[in-house]
Each structure stands twice: as C-alpha cells, then as structure tokens.
C-alpha cells in the first residue's frame, strides 16, 4: 500500500506541476494578449490624435495664409506680380 501511496503522490505531484505551469503560462499568455491589445488601442488613439492634430495644423496654416490677404493691401500683390513679369519669369 505504501507503493500505491507513493505512486499517488508522484502522479498528483506531476499533475499539480503541469497544472501550475499551465496556469502560469495561461496567465502570461492572457497578459500578453491584453498588453498587445492595449498597445494597439493606444496606437490607434495616437494615430487619431496625430491625424486630428495635423488637420488642426493644416487649418491653422490655411487661416494664417488667408489672414494676410486681408491685412496686405492689394497693391502689394500687384507689385510682386509685375516684378515677376518684368524679370521675364
């Protein structure tokens, strides 16, 4: 009966080790998947943020380019164009 007990302990010990390692690997795998998913989520957020920023930046450039038109007198533009024509470009 001692041999039976020993076999039982060995088998249960092996099963416990297998289960523990499996559980550990499962937890690690789950964490890895979570980390990857979070990274993808953050990356997509970052892309959206950058896109929004670049669109806003474009709008600022457009606003900046549009604004001087009102502040400059039209004659100034005329002079530039006439200079270009006189230089034969």
PDB file of C-alpha atoms in Angstrom:
ATOM      1  CA  UNK A   1       0.000   0.000   0.000  1.00  0.00           C
ATOM      2  CA  UNK A   2       2.998   2.292   0.578  1.00  0.00           C
ATOM      3  CA  UNK A   3       3.919   1.867  -3.111  1.00  0.00           C
ATOM      4  CA  UNK A   4       0.345   2.860  -4.050  1.00  0.00           C
ATOM      5  CA  UNK A   5       0.594   5.975  -1.895  1.00  0.00           C
ATOM      6  CA  UNK A   6       3.969   6.845  -3.467  1.00  0.00           C
ATOM      7  CA  UNK A   7       2.543   6.421  -6.965  1.00  0.00           C
ATOM      8  CA  UNK A   8      -0.428   8.585  -5.994  1.00  0.00           C
ATOM      9  CA  UNK A   9       1.880  11.320  -4.664  1.00  0.00           C
ATOM     10  CA  UNK A  10       4.062  11.206  -7.770  1.00  0.00           C
ATOM     11  CA  UNK A  11       1.056  11.338 -10.099  1.00  0.00           C
ATOM     12  CA  UNK A  12      -0.671  14.101  -8.116  1.00  0.00           C
ATOM     13  CA  UNK A  13       2.630  15.997  -7.861  1.00  0.00           C
ATOM     14  CA  UNK A  14       3.148  15.750 -11.625  1.00  0.00           C
ATOM     15  CA  UNK A  15      -0.437  16.800 -12.273  1.00  0.00           C
ATOM     16  CA  UNK A  16      -0.019  19.735  -9.888  1.00  0.00           C
ATOM     17  CA  UNK A  17       3.205  20.814 -11.626  1.00  0.00           C
ATOM     18  CA  UNK A  18       1.576  20.509 -15.055  1.00  0.00           C
ATOM     19  CA  UNK A  19      -1.471  22.443 -13.863  1.00  0.00           C
ATOM     20  CA  UNK A  20       0.648  25.155 -12.195  1.00  0.00           C
ATOM     21  CA  UNK A  21       2.868  25.613 -15.243  1.00  0.00           C
ATOM     22  CA  UNK A  22      -0.197  25.596 -17.493  1.00  0.00           C
ATOM     23  CA  UNK A  23      -1.927  28.152 -15.280  1.00  0.00           C
ATOM     24  CA  UNK A  24       1.212  30.296 -15.205  1.00  0.00           C
ATOM     25  CA  UNK A  25       1.550  30.109 -18.987  1.00  0.00           C
ATOM     26  CA  UNK A  26      -2.157  30.805 -19.389  1.00  0.00           C
ATOM     27  CA  UNK A  27      -1.894  33.896 -17.168  1.00  0.00           C
ATOM     28  CA  UNK A  28       1.211  35.075 -19.032  1.00  0.00           C
ATOM     29  CA  UNK A  29      -0.496  34.474 -22.368  1.00  0.00           C
ATOM     30  CA  UNK A  30      -3.584  36.386 -21.222  1.00  0.00           C
ATOM     31  CA  UNK A  31      -1.414  39.253 -20.002  1.00  0.00           C
ATOM     32  CA  UNK A  32       0.500  39.264 -23.273  1.00  0.00           C
ATOM     33  CA  UNK A  33      -2.728  39.383 -25.276  1.00  0.00           C
ATOM     34  CA  UNK A  34      -4.031  42.187 -23.050  1.00  0.00           C
ATOM     35  CA  UNK A  35      -0.797  44.156 -23.397  1.00  0.00           C
ATOM     36  CA  UNK A  36      -0.834  43.739 -27.178  1.00  0.00           C
ATOM     37  CA  UNK A  37      -4.486  44.764 -27.373  1.00  0.00           C
ATOM     38  CA  UNK A  38      -3.866  47.795 -25.154  1.00  0.00           C
ATOM     39  CA  UNK A  39      -0.868  48.740 -27.296  1.00  0.00           C
ATOM     40  CA  UNK A  40      -2.990  48.511 -30.442  1.00  0.00           C
ATOM     41  CA  UNK A  41      -5.671  50.598 -28.742  1.00  0.00           C
ATOM     42  CA  UNK A  42      -3.124  53.222 -27.670  1.00  0.00           C
ATOM     43  CA  UNK A  43      -1.541  53.189 -31.113  1.00  0.00           C
ATOM     44  CA  UNK A  44      -4.912  53.772 -32.779  1.00  0.00           C
ATOM     45  CA  UNK A  45      -5.667  56.560 -30.300  1.00  0.00           C
ATOM     46  CA  UNK A  46      -2.245  58.097 -31.041  1.00  0.00           C
ATOM     47  CA  UNK A  47      -2.909  57.877 -34.804  1.00  0.00           C
ATOM     48  CA  UNK A  48      -6.317  59.511 -34.348  1.00  0.00           C
ATOM     49  CA  UNK A  49      -4.723  62.211 -32.171  1.00  0.00           C
ATOM     50  CA  UNK A  50      -1.964  62.867 -34.705  1.00  0.00           C
ATOM     51  CA  UNK A  51      -4.478  62.974 -37.545  1.00  0.00           C
ATOM     52  CA  UNK A  52      -6.626  65.447 -35.622  1.00  0.00           C
ATOM     53  CA  UNK A  53      -3.527  67.474 -34.800  1.00  0.00           C
ATOM     54  CA  UNK A  54      -2.354  67.563 -38.411  1.00  0.00           C
ATOM     55  CA  UNK A  55      -5.832  68.551 -39.606  1.00  0.00           C
ATOM     56  CA  UNK A  56      -5.900  71.320 -36.982  1.00  0.00           C
ATOM     57  CA  UNK A  57      -2.379  72.328 -38.040  1.00  0.00           C
ATOM     58  CA  UNK A  58      -3.486  72.461 -41.679  1.00  0.00           C
ATOM     59  CA  UNK A  59      -6.403  74.648 -40.666  1.00  0.00           C
ATOM     60  CA  UNK A  60      -4.033  76.952 -38.767  1.00  0.00           C
ATOM     61  CA  UNK A  61      -1.786  77.221 -41.836  1.00  0.00           C
ATOM     62  CA  UNK A  62      -4.812  77.947 -44.043  1.00  0.00           C
ATOM     63  CA  UNK A  63      -6.009  80.562 -41.528  1.00  0.00           C
ATOM     64  CA  UNK A  64      -2.516  82.051 -41.401  1.00  0.00           C
ATOM     65  CA  UNK A  65      -2.251  82.120 -45.193  1.00  0.00           C
ATOM     66  CA  UNK A  66      -5.773  83.523 -45.568  1.00  0.00           C
ATOM     67  CA  UNK A  67      -5.338  86.232 -42.945  1.00  0.00           C
ATOM     68  CA  UNK A  68      -2.506  88.255 -44.544  1.00  0.00           C
ATOM     69  CA  UNK A  69      -4.676  88.640 -47.667  1.00  0.00           C
ATOM     70  CA  UNK A  70      -6.949  90.945 -45.664  1.00  0.00           C
ATOM     71  CA  UNK A  71      -4.108  92.806 -43.905  1.00  0.00           C
ATOM     72  CA  UNK A  72      -1.953  93.329 -47.011  1.00  0.00           C
ATOM     73  CA  UNK A  73      -3.050  95.951 -49.473  1.00  0.00           C
ATOM     74  CA  UNK A  74      -3.867  94.555 -52.932  1.00  0.00           C
ATOM     75  CA  UNK A  75      -1.250  96.854 -54.499  1.00  0.00           C
ATOM     76  CA  UNK A  76       1.484  94.911 -52.765  1.00  0.00           C
ATOM     77  CA  UNK A  77       0.426  91.734 -54.563  1.00  0.00           C
ATOM     78  CA  UNK A  78       0.221  93.640 -57.824  1.00  0.00           C
ATOM     79  CA  UNK A  79       3.821  94.843 -57.369  1.00  0.00           C
ATOM     80  CA  UNK A  80       5.054  91.287 -56.786  1.00  0.00           C
ATOM     81  CA  UNK A  81       3.315  90.002 -59.921  1.00  0.00           C
ATOM     82  CA  UNK A  82       4.542  92.943 -62.019  1.00  0.00           C
ATOM     83  CA  UNK A  83       8.107  92.356 -60.724  1.00  0.00           C
ATOM     84  CA  UNK A  84       7.918  88.715 -61.797  1.00  0.00           C
ATOM     85  CA  UNK A  85       6.681  89.753 -65.250  1.00  0.00           C
ATOM     86  CA  UNK A  86       9.393  92.391 -65.644  1.00  0.00           C
ATOM     87  CA  UNK A  87      12.082  89.822 -64.745  1.00  0.00           C
ATOM     88  CA  UNK A  88      10.698  87.646 -67.530  1.00  0.00           C
ATOM     89  CA  UNK A  89       9.884  84.569 -65.440  1.00  0.00           C
TER      90      UNK A  89
END
